[in-house]
Structures are given as structure tokens and as C-alpha cells.
Amino acid sequence: MSSSQLIRVGLLGFGTVGKAVHQSLEENRDLIEARCGRTPVIAQIAVNDLSKDRGASVVTANKELVAKKLSRLTELAMARKADLRFEAAVGAGIPIIQPLMHELGGCRIKKMKGILNGTTNHILTEMRTRGVPFDEALEEAQMLGYAEADPTSDVDGFDALYKIIIAASLTSGTQIELDASPCSGIRDISLADINHEEGLGRRLKLIAEADLTGDAPSVTVGVQSLLHSHPLSQIEGTENALWIEADPLGEVTLSGPGAGGGATASAVLGDLVEVVRTIDQGCVSPPWPIAPSF
Ligand code: HSE
């Protein structure tokens, strides 16, 4: 192998996701080399040091950063002809960003509704199916590596808000502001509430929703009581799902593993393969600008 085939990769962060990416890259090296036509090598691992990243293409799973700065990051990526990819930021292992940008790129997205946080869906599922108290189910999600370092973001709905803001900003072409988006979580939900709704044939789920039909796109996150027959009622544990209504498509639901090291690493590596594969083309992603909301 000649050194010109090597592509230097900097890994920023080495927690659950960083370690899983590192391990999967090593384990799938042959496959990734064959698909990229080049060899991505991890040249540097840095924690809390973004200064090493200037001017390079970026693959990130950081939903808070992308949700708050999508417009600015897109502008920078375009100006520098660098790639910006964040498939892992929404729904971890479920392909959502690429389908929204490419396969559904010719559609007018009208509404989206999803379960976009694995931790809270795991907690609600454990409370309902095993009668596990809230705190114990949360601890379990933390031990399994699903919850954020500060699980407030999961439990109070912000993690799901970041994800629906990314999806809705991308499809509407407008940066949606966090402050303008109503958000609540599952902290106040008791076992009695869950059982009461179940008795009525309904299920409590933390739902992230976007309405893109008005003059300005709007998003909300909060607990909703869904009929058992509703497809999102059947999404259990750390699984995530996003239902999309679009013209001329109609309706489509994307679902799969929404949290955890392996699922997130899968999306990061997919992005990495694309960045490395197209590195000579000055490829820019997202393919269209996201206007600031002011
Ligand atoms: N804490 C997040 C969740 C991880 O539970 O969904 C995946 O983004």
C-alpha cells in the first residue's frame, strides 16, 4: 500500500461512540478500504480539543452542536468545500439524514413524527412491561451506554428536540431555533399514568413532531398518548422511528436501533466511507444551504 492511499482521520472524543467507531474501523478495515479505495487511518484521538479540526471534513454524532449551528456549519462547509456529515446525530443507526437529503430530496416534506430518544423509550418500556421504577430504568440505560453523560438531556426531551430540529431544519432549509420550540420530557410520568392509559388501549410515548406546512416550520417534543394500533406505539426499548409524510411520496416510516455504541458507530462509519470515497470531488454535504431564521 502506498502512503498516498492513506487518509488521516482525527477522532474527537473517546467515550461510548468514539471507542465503538475505533473498534469497528479496525474490525471492518478490509471492507472499508475496498469501498473507499483508500485507507482511513486514525492519526489522532483528542478529547475536548476541537482546534485540531480546522478546514477538514467533519463527521459528527453531536446532535446538540448540529441542531444549534446547522446553518453556520453548512455555510462553513460550503465555503471550504469540505464535507459535513451527521447521520449518527438523528436516530443513531437508522438511515434518516441521507434519505431526507437524497432519496426524499425531491419531495415536499409536510410532517414528521417520531420516537427519537432511546433512553426515554427504554424507560417507558421498562416501566410498562416490568414495573421497573423510573430511576432504576434510567440507571440501566446509563449502564448500557444509551443515556447522555448528563441524562437530563434525555429525560427532559432536549435530546429528541435536537434531533427533530436537525431533521426539520434540513428539510425546510431554515434553521429552527431551540428557544422557539416547546419541549417537555417524561419526568412526571408515573407507573399509574402508564397503566391508566394502557387500560384505555393507549400508550404513552415521548414524541418529537415537526409541522412544515405553515409559513414557518414548527417543532415540539412531549409525551403523547397513542392508540395501541398507532405504528409508533409498537416501537419498544431503545428502538427509534421517524414517520414522514411527503408529497408526492405519501407516508414512510424509518425505524431501527436508535442508541448505543454499535448503532451510532455504524452511521459514523457510513459517513466516513462517503467522505473518504469522494474526497477528491470537493464534495459538500448538506447539498443545499440552511438559511438562518433571523
Ligand atoms: N442518549 C441518546 C438516546 C443516544 O438515548 O437516544 C442516541 O442519540
Coordinates of C-alpha atoms and ligand atoms in Angstrom, one line a residue:
M1 CA 0.0 0.0 0.0
S2 CA 1.5 3.4 -0.9
S3 CA 1.3 6.3 1.6
S4 CA -0.8 8.3 -0.9
Q5 CA -3.7 5.9 -0.2
L6 CA -3.8 6.8 3.4
I7 CA -6.4 9.3 4.7
R8 CA -5.7 10.7 8.1
V9 CA -8.7 10.7 10.4
G10 CA -8.9 12.6 13.7
L11 CA -11.2 11.1 16.3
L12 CA -12.6 13.8 18.6
G13 CA -14.0 12.2 21.8
F14 CA -13.3 8.7 23.0
G15 CA -16.4 7.7 25.0
T16 CA -19.0 5.1 24.1
V17 CA -19.3 6.3 20.5
G18 CA -15.6 7.1 19.9
K19 CA -14.5 3.7 21.2
A20 CA -17.1 1.9 19.1
V21 CA -16.1 3.8 16.0
H22 CA -12.4 3.0 16.6
Q23 CA -13.1 -0.7 17.2
S24 CA -15.5 -1.1 14.2
L25 CA -13.0 0.7 11.9
E26 CA -10.3 -1.8 12.9
E27 CA -12.6 -4.8 12.6
N28 CA -14.0 -3.8 9.2
R29 CA -10.8 -2.3 7.8
D30 CA -10.7 -4.6 4.7
L31 CA -14.3 -3.8 3.8
I32 CA -13.9 -0.1 4.3
E33 CA -10.7 0.0 2.3
A34 CA -12.4 -1.9 -0.5
R35 CA -15.3 0.5 -0.5
C36 CA -13.3 3.7 -0.2
G37 CA -10.4 2.8 -2.5
R38 CA -8.3 4.3 0.2
T39 CA -7.2 3.6 3.8
P40 CA -8.6 5.7 6.6
V41 CA -6.2 5.6 9.5
I42 CA -6.9 7.2 12.9
A43 CA -4.0 9.6 13.1
Q44 CA -5.1 11.4 16.3
I45 CA -7.5 10.9 19.1
A46 CA -8.4 14.1 21.0
V47 CA -10.8 14.7 23.8
N48 CA -12.3 18.2 24.3
D49 CA -10.0 19.7 21.7
L50 CA -11.8 21.0 18.6
S51 CA -8.8 23.0 17.4
K52 CA -7.4 20.0 15.5
D53 CA -10.4 20.1 13.2
R54 CA -10.0 23.3 11.2
G55 CA -10.6 23.1 7.5
A56 CA -11.1 19.3 7.5
S57 CA -14.2 17.4 6.5
V58 CA -16.3 16.6 9.6
V59 CA -18.4 13.6 10.6
T60 CA -20.2 14.1 13.8
A61 CA -22.7 12.4 16.1
N62 CA -23.1 15.6 18.2
K63 CA -26.8 16.5 17.8
E64 CA -26.7 19.5 20.1
L65 CA -24.0 21.2 18.1
V66 CA -25.7 20.4 14.7
A67 CA -29.1 21.4 16.0
K68 CA -27.9 24.7 17.3
K69 CA -25.5 25.6 14.4
L70 CA -26.7 23.8 11.3
S71 CA -27.0 27.0 9.3
R72 CA -23.5 28.2 10.3
L73 CA -21.8 24.8 9.9
T74 CA -23.4 24.3 6.4
E75 CA -22.1 27.8 5.4
L76 CA -18.6 26.9 6.6
A77 CA -18.6 23.5 4.9
M78 CA -19.7 25.1 1.6
A79 CA -17.2 27.9 1.8
R80 CA -14.3 25.4 2.5
K81 CA -15.6 22.8 0.1
A82 CA -15.4 20.4 3.0
D83 CA -17.9 17.6 3.8
L84 CA -20.1 17.9 6.9
R85 CA -21.9 14.7 7.7
F86 CA -24.1 13.9 10.7
E87 CA -26.1 10.8 10.0
A88 CA -25.5 9.5 13.5
A89 CA -26.9 12.6 15.1
V90 CA -30.5 11.6 14.4
G91 CA -31.7 8.1 15.2
A92 CA -28.2 6.7 15.6
G93 CA -28.1 3.6 13.3
I94 CA -31.3 4.4 11.3
P95 CA -30.6 6.0 7.9
I96 CA -32.6 9.3 8.3
I97 CA -30.3 12.2 7.2
Q98 CA -29.2 10.7 3.9
P99 CA -32.7 9.6 2.9
L100 CA -34.1 13.1 3.8
M101 CA -31.3 14.8 1.7
H102 CA -31.2 12.4 -1.2
E103 CA -33.9 9.8 -1.7
L104 CA -36.6 12.3 -0.5
G105 CA -34.7 15.3 -1.8
G106 CA -37.3 15.9 -4.5
C107 CA -40.2 15.6 -2.1
R108 CA -42.0 18.3 -0.1
I109 CA -41.9 17.1 3.5
K110 CA -45.1 18.1 5.2
K111 CA -45.0 16.4 8.6
M112 CA -42.6 14.3 10.7
K113 CA -43.4 12.5 13.9
G114 CA -41.0 10.2 15.7
I115 CA -39.6 8.5 18.7
L116 CA -36.1 9.9 18.7
N117 CA -34.7 9.2 22.1
G118 CA -33.7 5.6 23.0
T119 CA -33.2 6.3 26.7
T120 CA -36.7 7.6 27.4
N121 CA -38.3 4.9 25.2
H122 CA -36.3 2.3 27.2
I123 CA -37.5 3.8 30.5
L124 CA -41.2 3.9 29.4
T125 CA -41.0 0.4 28.1
E126 CA -39.3 -1.0 31.2
M127 CA -41.8 0.8 33.5
R128 CA -44.7 -0.6 31.5
T129 CA -43.6 -4.2 30.8
R130 CA -41.7 -4.9 34.1
G131 CA -43.0 -2.3 36.5
V132 CA -39.4 -1.0 37.0
P133 CA -39.3 2.3 38.8
F134 CA -38.2 5.4 36.7
D135 CA -34.8 5.8 38.5
E136 CA -33.9 2.2 38.1
A137 CA -34.7 2.1 34.4
L138 CA -32.7 5.3 33.9
E139 CA -29.7 3.8 35.7
E140 CA -30.0 0.7 33.5
A141 CA -30.0 2.9 30.3
Q142 CA -26.9 4.7 31.6
M143 CA -25.1 1.5 32.4
L144 CA -25.9 0.2 28.9
G145 CA -24.4 3.3 27.3
Y146 CA -27.6 4.7 25.9
A147 CA -28.1 7.8 28.0
E148 CA -26.2 11.0 27.6
A149 CA -23.4 11.9 30.0
D150 CA -25.9 14.3 31.6
P151 CA -29.2 12.3 31.2
T152 CA -31.2 15.5 31.9
S153 CA -31.0 16.0 28.1
D154 CA -32.7 12.6 27.5
V155 CA -35.3 12.7 30.3
D156 CA -36.4 16.3 29.7
G157 CA -36.8 15.9 26.0
F158 CA -33.9 18.1 24.7
D159 CA -32.1 15.2 23.0
A160 CA -35.2 14.4 21.0
L161 CA -35.7 18.1 20.3
Y162 CA -32.1 18.4 18.9
K163 CA -32.9 15.5 16.6
I164 CA -36.2 16.8 15.2
I165 CA -34.8 20.3 14.8
I166 CA -32.0 18.9 12.7
A167 CA -34.4 16.9 10.5
A168 CA -36.8 19.8 10.2
S169 CA -34.2 22.5 9.6
L170 CA -32.6 20.3 6.9
T171 CA -35.9 19.6 5.1
S172 CA -37.3 23.2 5.4
G173 CA -34.0 24.9 4.6
T174 CA -34.4 27.1 7.7
Q175 CA -32.5 27.0 10.9
I176 CA -35.2 26.3 13.6
E177 CA -34.4 27.8 16.9
L178 CA -34.4 25.8 20.1
D179 CA -35.9 28.6 22.2
A180 CA -39.0 28.8 20.0
S181 CA -39.7 25.1 20.3
P182 CA -41.9 23.8 23.1
C183 CA -40.2 20.8 24.9
S184 CA -41.1 18.6 27.8
G185 CA -40.0 15.1 28.8
I186 CA -41.1 12.1 30.8
R187 CA -40.0 13.1 34.4
D188 CA -43.6 13.5 35.6
I189 CA -44.9 10.2 34.1
S190 CA -45.8 7.7 36.8
L191 CA -46.4 4.0 36.6
A192 CA -50.1 4.8 37.4
D193 CA -50.3 7.1 34.4
I194 CA -48.9 4.4 32.1
N195 CA -51.2 1.8 33.4
H196 CA -54.2 4.1 33.2
E197 CA -53.6 4.8 29.5
E198 CA -52.9 1.1 28.8
G199 CA -56.4 0.3 30.3
L200 CA -57.9 2.7 27.7
G201 CA -56.0 1.0 24.8
R202 CA -53.4 3.8 24.6
R203 CA -49.7 4.0 25.2
L204 CA -47.6 6.9 26.5
K205 CA -44.6 7.8 24.3
L206 CA -42.2 10.7 24.1
I207 CA -42.9 12.1 20.6
A208 CA -40.9 14.6 18.6
E209 CA -43.0 16.3 16.0
A210 CA -42.4 18.7 13.1
D211 CA -45.0 20.6 11.1
L212 CA -43.7 22.1 7.9
T213 CA -47.0 23.1 6.3
G214 CA -47.3 26.6 7.7
D215 CA -45.4 29.8 6.9
A216 CA -42.7 28.9 9.4
P217 CA -41.7 25.3 10.4
S218 CA -42.6 24.4 13.9
V219 CA -41.4 21.5 16.2
T220 CA -42.4 20.2 19.6
V221 CA -41.4 17.4 21.9
G222 CA -43.7 16.0 24.6
V223 CA -45.5 12.9 25.9
Q224 CA -48.4 11.8 23.8
S225 CA -51.0 9.1 24.4
L226 CA -51.1 7.0 21.2
L227 CA -53.6 4.3 20.3
H228 CA -52.1 0.8 20.5
S229 CA -52.8 0.5 16.8
H230 CA -50.6 3.5 16.1
P231 CA -47.3 2.3 14.5
L232 CA -45.2 4.4 16.9
S233 CA -46.9 2.6 19.9
Q234 CA -45.1 -0.6 18.8
I235 CA -41.6 0.9 19.0
E236 CA -40.0 -0.6 22.1
G237 CA -36.9 -0.2 24.2
T238 CA -34.0 1.8 22.6
E239 CA -35.5 1.4 19.1
N240 CA -36.3 4.7 17.4
A241 CA -38.7 5.5 14.5
L242 CA -39.5 8.5 12.3
W243 CA -42.8 8.7 10.4
I244 CA -42.7 11.1 7.4
E245 CA -45.5 12.5 5.3
A246 CA -44.4 14.0 2.0
D247 CA -45.6 14.9 -1.5
P248 CA -45.6 13.1 -3.8
L249 CA -44.4 10.1 -1.8
G250 CA -47.2 9.7 0.8
E251 CA -46.1 8.2 4.1
V252 CA -43.0 6.3 5.1
T253 CA -41.6 5.2 8.5
L254 CA -37.9 4.6 9.1
S255 CA -37.1 2.6 12.2
G256 CA -34.3 0.7 13.9
P257 CA -31.6 0.9 16.6
G258 CA -31.7 4.5 17.9
A259 CA -29.0 4.5 20.6
G260 CA -25.8 2.7 21.7
G261 CA -22.2 2.4 20.6
G262 CA -22.7 -0.1 17.8
A263 CA -25.7 1.7 16.2
T264 CA -24.0 5.1 16.3
A265 CA -20.7 3.8 15.1
S266 CA -22.5 2.2 12.1
A267 CA -23.7 5.7 11.0
V268 CA -20.4 7.4 11.7
L269 CA -18.5 4.8 9.6
G270 CA -21.0 5.1 6.8
D271 CA -20.4 8.8 6.7
L272 CA -16.7 8.3 6.9
V273 CA -16.7 5.9 3.9
E274 CA -18.6 8.6 1.9
V275 CA -16.2 11.4 2.9
V276 CA -13.1 9.3 2.1
R277 CA -14.6 7.9 -1.1
T278 CA -15.4 11.3 -2.5
I279 CA -12.6 13.3 -1.0
D280 CA -11.2 14.3 -4.4
Q281 CA -14.5 15.7 -5.6
G282 CA -14.7 18.6 -3.2
C283 CA -18.0 17.1 -2.2
V284 CA -20.2 19.2 0.1
S285 CA -23.0 17.9 2.3
P286 CA -25.7 19.0 3.1
P287 CA -26.3 19.7 -0.6
W288 CA -28.2 22.9 0.0
P289 CA -27.8 25.9 2.3
I290 CA -29.8 26.2 5.5
A291 CA -30.9 29.8 6.0
P292 CA -30.6 31.4 9.4
S293 CA -34.0 32.1 11.0
F294 CA -33.5 35.8 11.6
Ligands
HSE1 N1 -28.9 9.4 24.5 C1 -29.4 9.2 23.2 C2 -30.6 8.4 23.2 C3 -28.3 8.5 22.4 O1 -30.9 7.8 24.3 O2 -31.3 8.3 22.2 C4 -28.5 8.4 20.9 O3 -28.6 9.7 20.4

